[in-house]
Coordinates of C-alpha atoms in Angstrom, one line a residue:
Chain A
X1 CA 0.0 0.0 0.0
X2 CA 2.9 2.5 1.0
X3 CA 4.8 1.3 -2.3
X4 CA 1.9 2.6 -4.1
X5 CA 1.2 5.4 -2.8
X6 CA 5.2 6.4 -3.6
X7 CA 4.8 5.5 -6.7
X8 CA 1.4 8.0 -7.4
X9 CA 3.7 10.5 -5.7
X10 CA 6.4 9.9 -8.2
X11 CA 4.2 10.3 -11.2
X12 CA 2.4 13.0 -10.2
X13 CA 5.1 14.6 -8.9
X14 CA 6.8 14.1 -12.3
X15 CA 3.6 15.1 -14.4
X16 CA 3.6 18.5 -12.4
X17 CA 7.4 19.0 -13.7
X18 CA 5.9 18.0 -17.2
X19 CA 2.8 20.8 -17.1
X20 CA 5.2 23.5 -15.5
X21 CA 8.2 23.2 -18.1
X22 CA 7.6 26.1 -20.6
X23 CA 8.0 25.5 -24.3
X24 CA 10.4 28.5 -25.5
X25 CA 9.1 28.1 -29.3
X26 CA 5.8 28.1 -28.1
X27 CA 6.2 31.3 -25.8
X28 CA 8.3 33.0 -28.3
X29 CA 5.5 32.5 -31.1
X30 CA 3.2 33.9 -28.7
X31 CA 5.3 37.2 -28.0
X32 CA 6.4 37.3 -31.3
X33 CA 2.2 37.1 -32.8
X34 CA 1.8 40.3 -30.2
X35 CA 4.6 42.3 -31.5
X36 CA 3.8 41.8 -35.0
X37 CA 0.6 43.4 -34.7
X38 CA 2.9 46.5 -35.2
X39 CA 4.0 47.3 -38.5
X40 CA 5.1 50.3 -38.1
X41 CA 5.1 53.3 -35.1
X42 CA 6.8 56.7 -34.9
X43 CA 7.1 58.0 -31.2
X44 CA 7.6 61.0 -29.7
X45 CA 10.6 60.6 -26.9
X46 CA 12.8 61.9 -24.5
X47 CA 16.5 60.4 -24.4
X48 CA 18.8 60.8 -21.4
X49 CA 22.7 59.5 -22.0
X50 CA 24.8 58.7 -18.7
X51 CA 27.9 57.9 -19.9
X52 CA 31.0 58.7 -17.8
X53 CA 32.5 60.9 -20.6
X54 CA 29.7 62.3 -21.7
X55 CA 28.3 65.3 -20.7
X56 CA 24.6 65.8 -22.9
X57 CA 21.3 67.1 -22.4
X58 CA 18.0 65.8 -22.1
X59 CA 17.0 65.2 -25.8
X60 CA 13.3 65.4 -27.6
X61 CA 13.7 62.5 -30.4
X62 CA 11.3 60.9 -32.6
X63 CA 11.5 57.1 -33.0
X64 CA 10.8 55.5 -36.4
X65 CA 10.5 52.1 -36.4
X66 CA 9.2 49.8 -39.6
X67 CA 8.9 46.2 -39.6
X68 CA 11.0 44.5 -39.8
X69 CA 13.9 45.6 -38.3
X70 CA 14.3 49.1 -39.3
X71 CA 14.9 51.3 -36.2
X72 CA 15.8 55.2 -35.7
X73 CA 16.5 57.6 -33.7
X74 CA 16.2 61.5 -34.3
X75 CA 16.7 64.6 -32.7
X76 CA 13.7 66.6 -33.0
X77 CA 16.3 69.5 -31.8
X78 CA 19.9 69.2 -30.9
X79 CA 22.9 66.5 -30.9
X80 CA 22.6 63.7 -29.1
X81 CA 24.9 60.1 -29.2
X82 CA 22.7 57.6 -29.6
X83 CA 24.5 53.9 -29.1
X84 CA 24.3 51.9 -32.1
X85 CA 23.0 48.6 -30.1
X86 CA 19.6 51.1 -29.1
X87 CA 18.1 49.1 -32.5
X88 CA 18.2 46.0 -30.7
X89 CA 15.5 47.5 -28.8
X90 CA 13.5 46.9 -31.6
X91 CA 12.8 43.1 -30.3
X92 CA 12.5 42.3 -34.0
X93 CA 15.9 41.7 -34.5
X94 CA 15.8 38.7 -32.3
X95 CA 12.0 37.2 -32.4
X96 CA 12.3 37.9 -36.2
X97 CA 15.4 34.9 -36.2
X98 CA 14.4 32.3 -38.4
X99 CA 17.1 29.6 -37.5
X100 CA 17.7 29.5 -34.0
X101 CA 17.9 26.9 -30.6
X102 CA 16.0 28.3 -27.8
X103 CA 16.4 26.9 -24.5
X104 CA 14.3 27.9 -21.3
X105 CA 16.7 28.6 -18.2
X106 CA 14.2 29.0 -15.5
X107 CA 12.6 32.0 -14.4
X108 CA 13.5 35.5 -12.9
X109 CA 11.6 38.1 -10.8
X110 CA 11.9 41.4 -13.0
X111 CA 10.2 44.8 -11.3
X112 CA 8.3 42.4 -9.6
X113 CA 6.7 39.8 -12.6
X114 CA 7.7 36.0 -12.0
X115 CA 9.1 36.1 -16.0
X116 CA 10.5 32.8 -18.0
X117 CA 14.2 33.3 -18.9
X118 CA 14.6 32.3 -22.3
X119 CA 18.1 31.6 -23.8
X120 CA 18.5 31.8 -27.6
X121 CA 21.5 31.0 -29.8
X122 CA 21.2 31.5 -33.7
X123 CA 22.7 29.1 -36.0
X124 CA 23.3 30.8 -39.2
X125 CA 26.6 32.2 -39.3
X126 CA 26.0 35.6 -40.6
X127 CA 23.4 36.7 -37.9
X128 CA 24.9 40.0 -36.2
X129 CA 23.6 39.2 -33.0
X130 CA 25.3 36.1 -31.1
X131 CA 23.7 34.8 -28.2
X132 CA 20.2 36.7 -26.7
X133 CA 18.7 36.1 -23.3
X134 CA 14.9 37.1 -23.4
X135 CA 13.1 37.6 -19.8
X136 CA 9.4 36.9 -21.0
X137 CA 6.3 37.6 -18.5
X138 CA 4.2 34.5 -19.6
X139 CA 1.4 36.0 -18.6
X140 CA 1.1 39.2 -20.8
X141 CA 3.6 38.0 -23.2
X142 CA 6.0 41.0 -23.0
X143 CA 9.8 41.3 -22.9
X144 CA 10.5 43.0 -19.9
X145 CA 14.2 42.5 -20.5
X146 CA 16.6 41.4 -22.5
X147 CA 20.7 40.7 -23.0
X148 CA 21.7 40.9 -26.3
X149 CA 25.0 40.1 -27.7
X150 CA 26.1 41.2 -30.7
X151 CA 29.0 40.7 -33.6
X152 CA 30.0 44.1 -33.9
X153 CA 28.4 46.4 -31.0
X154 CA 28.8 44.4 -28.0
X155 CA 26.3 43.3 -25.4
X156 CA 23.2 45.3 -24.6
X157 CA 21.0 45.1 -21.5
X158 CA 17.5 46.5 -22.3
X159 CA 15.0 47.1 -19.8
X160 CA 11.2 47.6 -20.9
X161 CA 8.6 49.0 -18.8
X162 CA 5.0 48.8 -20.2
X163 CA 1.8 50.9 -19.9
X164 CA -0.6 52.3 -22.1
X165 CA 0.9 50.3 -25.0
X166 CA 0.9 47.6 -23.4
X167 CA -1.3 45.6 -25.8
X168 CA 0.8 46.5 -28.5
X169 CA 4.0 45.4 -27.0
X170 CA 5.3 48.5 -27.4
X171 CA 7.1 50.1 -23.8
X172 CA 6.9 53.1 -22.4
X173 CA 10.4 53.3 -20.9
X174 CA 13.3 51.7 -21.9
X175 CA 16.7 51.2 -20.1
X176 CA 19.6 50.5 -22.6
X177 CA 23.4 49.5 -20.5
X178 CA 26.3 48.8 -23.0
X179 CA 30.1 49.0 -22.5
X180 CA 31.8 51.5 -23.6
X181 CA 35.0 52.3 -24.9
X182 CA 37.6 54.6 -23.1
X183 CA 37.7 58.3 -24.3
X184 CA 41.3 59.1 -24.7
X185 CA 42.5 61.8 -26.7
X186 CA 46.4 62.4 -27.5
X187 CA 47.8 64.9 -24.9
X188 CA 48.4 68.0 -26.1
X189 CA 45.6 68.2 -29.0
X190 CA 42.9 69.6 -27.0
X191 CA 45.1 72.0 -24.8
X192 CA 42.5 71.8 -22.0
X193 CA 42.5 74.4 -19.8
X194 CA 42.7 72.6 -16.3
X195 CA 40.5 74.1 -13.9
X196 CA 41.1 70.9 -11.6
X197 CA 38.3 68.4 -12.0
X198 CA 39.6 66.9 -15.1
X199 CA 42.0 64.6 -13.0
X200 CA 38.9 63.8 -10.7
X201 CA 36.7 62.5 -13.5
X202 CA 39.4 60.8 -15.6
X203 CA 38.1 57.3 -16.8
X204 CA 40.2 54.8 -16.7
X205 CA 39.3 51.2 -18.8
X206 CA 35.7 50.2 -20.0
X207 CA 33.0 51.4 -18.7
X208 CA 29.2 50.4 -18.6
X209 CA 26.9 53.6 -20.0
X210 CA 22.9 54.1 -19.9
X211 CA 20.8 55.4 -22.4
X212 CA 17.4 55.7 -21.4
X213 CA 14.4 56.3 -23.6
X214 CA 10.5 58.0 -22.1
X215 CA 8.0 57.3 -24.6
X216 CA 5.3 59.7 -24.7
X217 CA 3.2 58.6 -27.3
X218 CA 3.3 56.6 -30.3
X219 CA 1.5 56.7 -33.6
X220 CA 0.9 52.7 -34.7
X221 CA 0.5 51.4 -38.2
X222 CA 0.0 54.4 -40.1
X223 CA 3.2 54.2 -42.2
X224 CA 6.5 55.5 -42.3
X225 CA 8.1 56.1 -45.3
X226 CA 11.7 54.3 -46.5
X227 CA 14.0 57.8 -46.8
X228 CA 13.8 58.2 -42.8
X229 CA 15.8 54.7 -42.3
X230 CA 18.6 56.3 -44.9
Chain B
X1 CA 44.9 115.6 -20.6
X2 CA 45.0 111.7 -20.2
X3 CA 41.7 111.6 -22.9
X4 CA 44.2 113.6 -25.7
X5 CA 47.4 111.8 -25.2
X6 CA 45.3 108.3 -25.4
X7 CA 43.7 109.6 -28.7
X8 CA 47.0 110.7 -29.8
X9 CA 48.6 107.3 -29.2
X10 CA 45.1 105.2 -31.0
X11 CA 46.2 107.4 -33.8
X12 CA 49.6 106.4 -33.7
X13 CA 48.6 103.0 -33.7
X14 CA 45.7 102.7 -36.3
X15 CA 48.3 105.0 -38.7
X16 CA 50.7 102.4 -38.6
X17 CA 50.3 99.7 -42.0
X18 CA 51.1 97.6 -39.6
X19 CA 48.5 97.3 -37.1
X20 CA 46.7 96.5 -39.9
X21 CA 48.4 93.2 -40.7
X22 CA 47.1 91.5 -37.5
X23 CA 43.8 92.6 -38.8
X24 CA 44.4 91.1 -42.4
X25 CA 46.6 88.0 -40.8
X26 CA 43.2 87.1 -38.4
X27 CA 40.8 87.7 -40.9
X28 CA 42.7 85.0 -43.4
X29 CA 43.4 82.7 -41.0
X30 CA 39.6 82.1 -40.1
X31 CA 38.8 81.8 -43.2
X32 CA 41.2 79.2 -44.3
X33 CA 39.8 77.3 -40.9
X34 CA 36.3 78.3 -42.4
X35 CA 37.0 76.9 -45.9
X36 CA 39.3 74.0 -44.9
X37 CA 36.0 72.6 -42.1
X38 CA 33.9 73.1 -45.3
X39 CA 35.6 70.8 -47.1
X40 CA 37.0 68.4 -45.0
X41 CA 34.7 68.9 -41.8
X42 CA 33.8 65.5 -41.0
X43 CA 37.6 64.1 -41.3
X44 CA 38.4 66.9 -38.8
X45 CA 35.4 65.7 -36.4
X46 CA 36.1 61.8 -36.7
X47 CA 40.1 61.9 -35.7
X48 CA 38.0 62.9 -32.2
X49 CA 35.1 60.7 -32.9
X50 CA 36.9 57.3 -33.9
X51 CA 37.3 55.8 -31.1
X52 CA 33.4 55.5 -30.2
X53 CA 32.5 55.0 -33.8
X54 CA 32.2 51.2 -33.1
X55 CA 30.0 52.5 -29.9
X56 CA 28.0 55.1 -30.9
X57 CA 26.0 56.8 -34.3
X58 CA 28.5 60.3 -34.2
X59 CA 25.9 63.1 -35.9
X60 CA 29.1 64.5 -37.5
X61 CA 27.0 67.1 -40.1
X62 CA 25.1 68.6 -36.8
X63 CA 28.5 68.5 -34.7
X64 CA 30.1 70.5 -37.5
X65 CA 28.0 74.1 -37.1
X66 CA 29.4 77.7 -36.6
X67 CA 29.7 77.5 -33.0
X68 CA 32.3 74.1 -33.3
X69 CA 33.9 75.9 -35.6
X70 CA 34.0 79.1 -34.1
X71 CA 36.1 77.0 -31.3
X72 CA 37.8 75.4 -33.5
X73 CA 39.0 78.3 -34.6
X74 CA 39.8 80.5 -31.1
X75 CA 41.4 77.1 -30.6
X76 CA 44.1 77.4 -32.8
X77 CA 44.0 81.1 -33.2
X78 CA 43.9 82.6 -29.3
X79 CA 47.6 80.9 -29.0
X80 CA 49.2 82.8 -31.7
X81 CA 47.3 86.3 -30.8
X82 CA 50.0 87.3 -28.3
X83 CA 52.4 87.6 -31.2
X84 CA 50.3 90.5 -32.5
X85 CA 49.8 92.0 -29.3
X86 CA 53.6 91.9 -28.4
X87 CA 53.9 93.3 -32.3
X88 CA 51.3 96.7 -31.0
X89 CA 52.7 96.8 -27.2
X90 CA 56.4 96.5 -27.5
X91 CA 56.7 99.4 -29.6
X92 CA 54.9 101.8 -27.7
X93 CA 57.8 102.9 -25.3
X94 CA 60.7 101.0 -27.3
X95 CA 59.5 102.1 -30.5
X96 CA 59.6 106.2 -29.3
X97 CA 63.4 105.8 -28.0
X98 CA 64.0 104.1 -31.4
X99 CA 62.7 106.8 -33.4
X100 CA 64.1 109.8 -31.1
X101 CA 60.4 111.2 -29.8
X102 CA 60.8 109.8 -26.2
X103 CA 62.6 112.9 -24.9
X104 CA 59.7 115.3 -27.2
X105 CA 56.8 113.0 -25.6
X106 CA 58.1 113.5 -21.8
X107 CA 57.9 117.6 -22.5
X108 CA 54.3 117.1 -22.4
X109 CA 52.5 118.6 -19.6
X110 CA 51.4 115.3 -18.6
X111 CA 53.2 112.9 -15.8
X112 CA 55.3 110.2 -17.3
X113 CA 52.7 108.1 -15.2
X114 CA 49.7 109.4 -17.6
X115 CA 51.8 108.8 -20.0
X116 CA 52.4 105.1 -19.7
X117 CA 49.0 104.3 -18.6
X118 CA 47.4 106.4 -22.0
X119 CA 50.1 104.1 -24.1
X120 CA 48.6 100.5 -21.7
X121 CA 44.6 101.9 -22.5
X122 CA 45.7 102.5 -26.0
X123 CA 47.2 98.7 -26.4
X124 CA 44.3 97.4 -24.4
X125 CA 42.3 99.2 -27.0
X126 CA 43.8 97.5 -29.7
X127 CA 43.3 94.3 -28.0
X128 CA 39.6 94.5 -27.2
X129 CA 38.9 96.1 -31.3
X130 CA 41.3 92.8 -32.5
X131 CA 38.8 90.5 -30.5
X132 CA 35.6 92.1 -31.8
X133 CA 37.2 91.5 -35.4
X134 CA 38.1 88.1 -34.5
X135 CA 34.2 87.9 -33.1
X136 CA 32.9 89.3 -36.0
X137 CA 34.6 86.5 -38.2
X138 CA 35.0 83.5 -36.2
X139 CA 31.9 83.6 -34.7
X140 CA 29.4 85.6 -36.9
X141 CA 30.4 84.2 -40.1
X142 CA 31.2 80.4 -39.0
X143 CA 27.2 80.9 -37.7
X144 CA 26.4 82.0 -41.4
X145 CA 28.8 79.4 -43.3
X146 CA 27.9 76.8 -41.0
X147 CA 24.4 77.6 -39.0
X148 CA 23.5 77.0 -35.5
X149 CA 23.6 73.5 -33.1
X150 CA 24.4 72.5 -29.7
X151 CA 27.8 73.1 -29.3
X152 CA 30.1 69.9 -29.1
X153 CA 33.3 70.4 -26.7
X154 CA 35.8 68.1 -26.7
X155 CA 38.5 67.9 -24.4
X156 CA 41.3 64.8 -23.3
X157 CA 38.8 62.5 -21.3
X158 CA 35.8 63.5 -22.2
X159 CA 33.1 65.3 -24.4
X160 CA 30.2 68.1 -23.5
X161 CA 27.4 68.6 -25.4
X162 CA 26.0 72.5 -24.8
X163 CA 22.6 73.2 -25.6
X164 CA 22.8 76.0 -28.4
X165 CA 20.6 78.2 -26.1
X166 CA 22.8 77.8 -23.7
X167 CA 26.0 78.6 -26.1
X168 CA 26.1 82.8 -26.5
X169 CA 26.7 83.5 -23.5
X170 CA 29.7 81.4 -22.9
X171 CA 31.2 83.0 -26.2
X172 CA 30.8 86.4 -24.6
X173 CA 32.6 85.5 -21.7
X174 CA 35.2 83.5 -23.4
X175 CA 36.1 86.9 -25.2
X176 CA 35.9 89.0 -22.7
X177 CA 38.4 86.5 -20.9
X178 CA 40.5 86.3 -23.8
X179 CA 40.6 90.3 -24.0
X180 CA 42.0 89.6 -20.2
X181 CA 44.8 87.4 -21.0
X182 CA 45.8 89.5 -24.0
X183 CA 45.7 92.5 -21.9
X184 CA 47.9 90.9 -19.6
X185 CA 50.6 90.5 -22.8
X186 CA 50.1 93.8 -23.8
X187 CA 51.3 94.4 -20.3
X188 CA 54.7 92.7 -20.3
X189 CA 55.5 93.8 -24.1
X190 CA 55.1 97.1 -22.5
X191 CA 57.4 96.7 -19.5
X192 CA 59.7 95.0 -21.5
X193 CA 59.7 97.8 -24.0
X194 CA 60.2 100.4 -20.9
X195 CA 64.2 98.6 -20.9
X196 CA 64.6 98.5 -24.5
X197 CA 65.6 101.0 -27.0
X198 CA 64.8 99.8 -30.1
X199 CA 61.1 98.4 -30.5
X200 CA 62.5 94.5 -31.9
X201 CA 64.0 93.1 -28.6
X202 CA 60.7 93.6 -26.4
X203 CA 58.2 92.4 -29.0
X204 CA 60.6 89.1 -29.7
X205 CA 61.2 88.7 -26.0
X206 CA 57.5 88.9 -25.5
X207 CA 56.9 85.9 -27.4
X208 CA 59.7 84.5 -26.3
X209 CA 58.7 84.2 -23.2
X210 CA 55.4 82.9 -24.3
X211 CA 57.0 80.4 -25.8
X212 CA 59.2 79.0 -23.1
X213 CA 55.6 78.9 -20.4
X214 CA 53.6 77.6 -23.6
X215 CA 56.5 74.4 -23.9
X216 CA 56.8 73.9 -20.2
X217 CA 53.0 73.6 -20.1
X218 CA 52.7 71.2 -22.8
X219 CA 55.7 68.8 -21.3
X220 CA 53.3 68.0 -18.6
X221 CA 56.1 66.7 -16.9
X222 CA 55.9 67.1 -12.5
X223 CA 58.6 69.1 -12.3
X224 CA 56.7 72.1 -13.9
X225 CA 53.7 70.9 -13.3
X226 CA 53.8 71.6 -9.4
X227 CA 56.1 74.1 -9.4
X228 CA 55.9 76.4 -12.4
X229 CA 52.4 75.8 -14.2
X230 CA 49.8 76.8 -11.1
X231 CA 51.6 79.7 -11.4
X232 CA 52.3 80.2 -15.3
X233 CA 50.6 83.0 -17.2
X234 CA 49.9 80.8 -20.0
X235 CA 47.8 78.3 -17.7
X236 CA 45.6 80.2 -17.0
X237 CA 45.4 82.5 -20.6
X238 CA 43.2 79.3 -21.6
X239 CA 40.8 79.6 -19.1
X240 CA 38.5 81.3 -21.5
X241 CA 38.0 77.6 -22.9
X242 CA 36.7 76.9 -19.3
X243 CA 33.7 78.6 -19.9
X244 CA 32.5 75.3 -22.4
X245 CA 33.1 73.0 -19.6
X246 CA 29.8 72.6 -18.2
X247 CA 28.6 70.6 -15.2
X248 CA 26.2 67.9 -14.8
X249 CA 24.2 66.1 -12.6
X250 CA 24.6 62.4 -11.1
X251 CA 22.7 61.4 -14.1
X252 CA 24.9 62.6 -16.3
X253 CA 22.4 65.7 -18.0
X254 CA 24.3 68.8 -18.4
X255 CA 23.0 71.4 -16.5
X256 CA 22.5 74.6 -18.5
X257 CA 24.2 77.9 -17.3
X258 CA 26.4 76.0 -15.5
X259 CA 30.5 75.9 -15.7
X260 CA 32.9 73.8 -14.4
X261 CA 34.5 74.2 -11.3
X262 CA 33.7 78.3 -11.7
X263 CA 36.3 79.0 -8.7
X264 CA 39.1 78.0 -10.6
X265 CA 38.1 79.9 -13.6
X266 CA 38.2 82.8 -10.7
X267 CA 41.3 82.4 -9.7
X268 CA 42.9 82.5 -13.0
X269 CA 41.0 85.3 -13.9
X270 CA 42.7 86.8 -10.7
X271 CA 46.2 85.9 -11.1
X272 CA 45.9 87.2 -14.8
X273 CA 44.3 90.7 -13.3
X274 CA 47.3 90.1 -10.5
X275 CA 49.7 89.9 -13.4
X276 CA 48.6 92.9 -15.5
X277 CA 48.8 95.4 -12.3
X278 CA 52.1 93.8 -11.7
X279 CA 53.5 94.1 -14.9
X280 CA 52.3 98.2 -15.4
X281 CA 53.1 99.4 -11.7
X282 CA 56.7 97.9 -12.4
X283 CA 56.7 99.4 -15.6
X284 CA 55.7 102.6 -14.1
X285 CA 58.2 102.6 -12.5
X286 CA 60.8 102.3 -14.3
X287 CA 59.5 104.8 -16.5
X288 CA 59.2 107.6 -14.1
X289 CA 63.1 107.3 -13.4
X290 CA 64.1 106.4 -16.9
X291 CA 67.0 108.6 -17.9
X292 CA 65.5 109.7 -21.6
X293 CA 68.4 112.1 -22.0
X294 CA 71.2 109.3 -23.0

């Protein structure tokens, strides 16, 4: 009697493992059907660089974005540095990947969701991006962050947060981390006049630098024309 | 009395062909910057830019407006001004003994002391009318070759990014600073000029000198750097560039109307002031006991 009832344990306990293990294709399709219900947007933003040698202010840009995987970034007024890796938050780049492995790797509280890490390697040679490593709410079927390695631009962190276009997949505020490279000039080009904080500031070796995006509002699926990606 | 011996001596000056050369000389040299960033502009920007061109998309066209240039230009311009002060300056007293009229000047019913400071206001003068030229070219017509942007600063170890709202002011202050340090050659050309009898020797030790403080800057070797340097008058002549240094907060957003580290723009600001007394009260005074009659 005790043997059996170990044994029901056993198989229900393993049937439970069976239910709770999440299918990354399956999940992916899912967050990929949401996203492609966007064609097309163009946003009106505010951009804020922290980067150690960079001293910028706030910026009002305009994002373009057309599927499916043209992405930009403009100053509505004055210069700005945008890091090239801020396409990947076009999330595109990486549920558009035809030939890939994805693997789930558990799952990961972010701002406060339970979401499913999903880990996804492509296999065709000539893909810029690497490696990418999707935090998915289940749930909603949102990104709410994502590490993405690339070929020429490094790895990106990206942080969504979603509100009013939420059902569109589309965030309100995004968090891009990179590395960055040192600034150096050679001494004696710039003749700076030293007033003292220079030596303070001075960054030494690779650093990590934030750009972070505020959408305000966005304007979905009524076309944006090719010239603005040139 | 002091009004018509300073009028006297701006005539001697802008009578002079010479005088007129610095003029000419500026006016060329901006616009060979001008047409040489026309052409080749965005080569210019990206030998700053390459090393985050892997990183970053660099908006060189917007980076390359009239105010970047306009730096550009006081950049490698402001250096070489002394040598046309020193040219205006070191004649005033040197040049008269040269020529014989020293002894015809000091029969004026004016004190030698009027005298000297009519010939400093007159060089100062000059100074101020060579920035507004410089102004009027650099600035006005690199805005009307080039057009308005925020203004990209780059220095060693890092880059600013100034609002162009923000921008005017700075390049206001940075000339009026400028007219300070130049004053402050126009000073020492003159005291050196009070020793010398012929109007060559003060003008070439003038830039001489800035020279030798120019070098021992640049070496940025220790030795000068705490001993010499803090104290150098060429230090501190390019604290008009610390006026497009601008400060931000924890979050990295530049903080308009801001500067710096303002105190040390101060203090050179001071020791250049500290300087220019310096150099015309010793001047002075060696001109009031001069012996004009050998």
């Amino acid at each position: 009697m005790l043997r059996l009832f170990w044994i029901c344990v056993l198989l229900l306990g393993s049937g439970w493992k069976v239910n709770a293990a999440i299918d990354p294709a399956t999940l992916l399709a899912g967050v990929k059907k949401k996203y492609d219900l966007v064609r097309d947007y163009t946003a009106s933003a505010q951009l804020k660089t922290n980067v150690l040698f960079i001293k910028a202010p706030l910026s009002q840009v305009t994002v373009y974005y057309k599927r499916p995987d043209q992405l930009k970034i403009k100053n509505q007024k004055g210069i700005s540095f945008v890091p090239k890796g801020t396409v990947n938050i076009n999330l595109n780049n990486v549920l558009g990947l035809r030939n890939f492995e994805a693997i789930a790797a558990g799952t990961y509280q972010v701002d406060g969701v339970t979401c499913e890490i999903i880990k996804i390697f492509p296999l065709n040679d000539e893909e810029d991006i690497t490696r990418a490593t999707l935090y998915v709410d289940p749930t909603r079927l949102l990104v709410l962050k994502s590490i993405i390695s690339t070929r020429e631009s490094g790895t990106y962190q990206i942080a969504m947060q979603y509100g009013a276009y939420a059902s569109w997949g589309l965030p309100d505020r995004v968090l891009v981390e990179f590395n960055t490279r040192e600034f150096k000039l050679p001494k004696g080009t710039t003749l700076d006049y030293d007033n003292g904080s220079s030596k303070v500031d001075a960054p030494k070796g690779p650093q990590k630098g934030k750009v972070e995006i505020l959408y305000r509002t966005y304007t979905i699926n009524q076309g944006v024309a090719d010239a603005i990606f040139r | 009395m002091f009004g018509a011996i300073l009028y006297t001596e701006l005539f001697k000056i802008f009578r002079r062909p010479r005088t007129y050369i610095s003029f000419g000389a500026i006016a060329v040299i901006v616009l060979l910057v001008q047409f040489a960033l026309r052409v080749n502009g965005t080569e210019f920007i990206r030998f700053f830019t390459d090393s985050q061109a892997d990183t970053f998309e660099i908006p060189e066209s917007q980076i390359l407006n009239g105010y970047f240039v306009c730096v550009a230009i006081l950049h490698l311009i402001l250096i070489h001004v002394p040598l046309l002060v020193a040219l205006i300056a070191g004649d005033m007293i040197a040049g008269e003994a040269q020529t014989g009229t020293l002894r015809m000047l000091a029969a004026q019913p004016a004190s030698r002391t009027t005298l000297l400071l009519a010939k400093f206001s007159a060089s100062t003068i000059y100074v101020i009318l060579l920035l507004l030229w410089m102004a009027l070219f650099a600035l006005g017509g690199s805005l009307l070759l080039f057009g308005q942007e925020d203004l990209v600063v780059f220095r060693e170890t890092d880059l600013h990014i100034i609002s162009q709202q923000d921008v005017l002011w700075r390049f206001i202050a940075a000339f009026i600073y400028a007219a300070l340090a130049l004053t402050m050659i126009a000073a020492l050309a003159l005291l050196l000029s009070v020793f010398a009898e012929n109007a060559l020797g003060p003008i070439v030790a003038t830039v001489c000198i800035v020279i030798v403080f120019t070098i021992l800057q640049q070496l940025k070797v220790p030795v000068f750097e705490q001993t010499i340097n803090p104290w150098s008058f060429t230090t501190h002549m390019l604290g008009w560039k610390g006026f497009f240094y601008v400060e931000k907060t924890s979050e990295g957003v530049t903080i308009n109307g801001s500067v710096e580290n303002p105190m040390a723009l101060v203090r050179s600001g001071a020791i250049l002031i500290g300087y220019t007394f310096l150099f015309v009260l010793v001047a002075e005074r060696v001109y009031r006991k001069k012996d004009i009659l050998c």
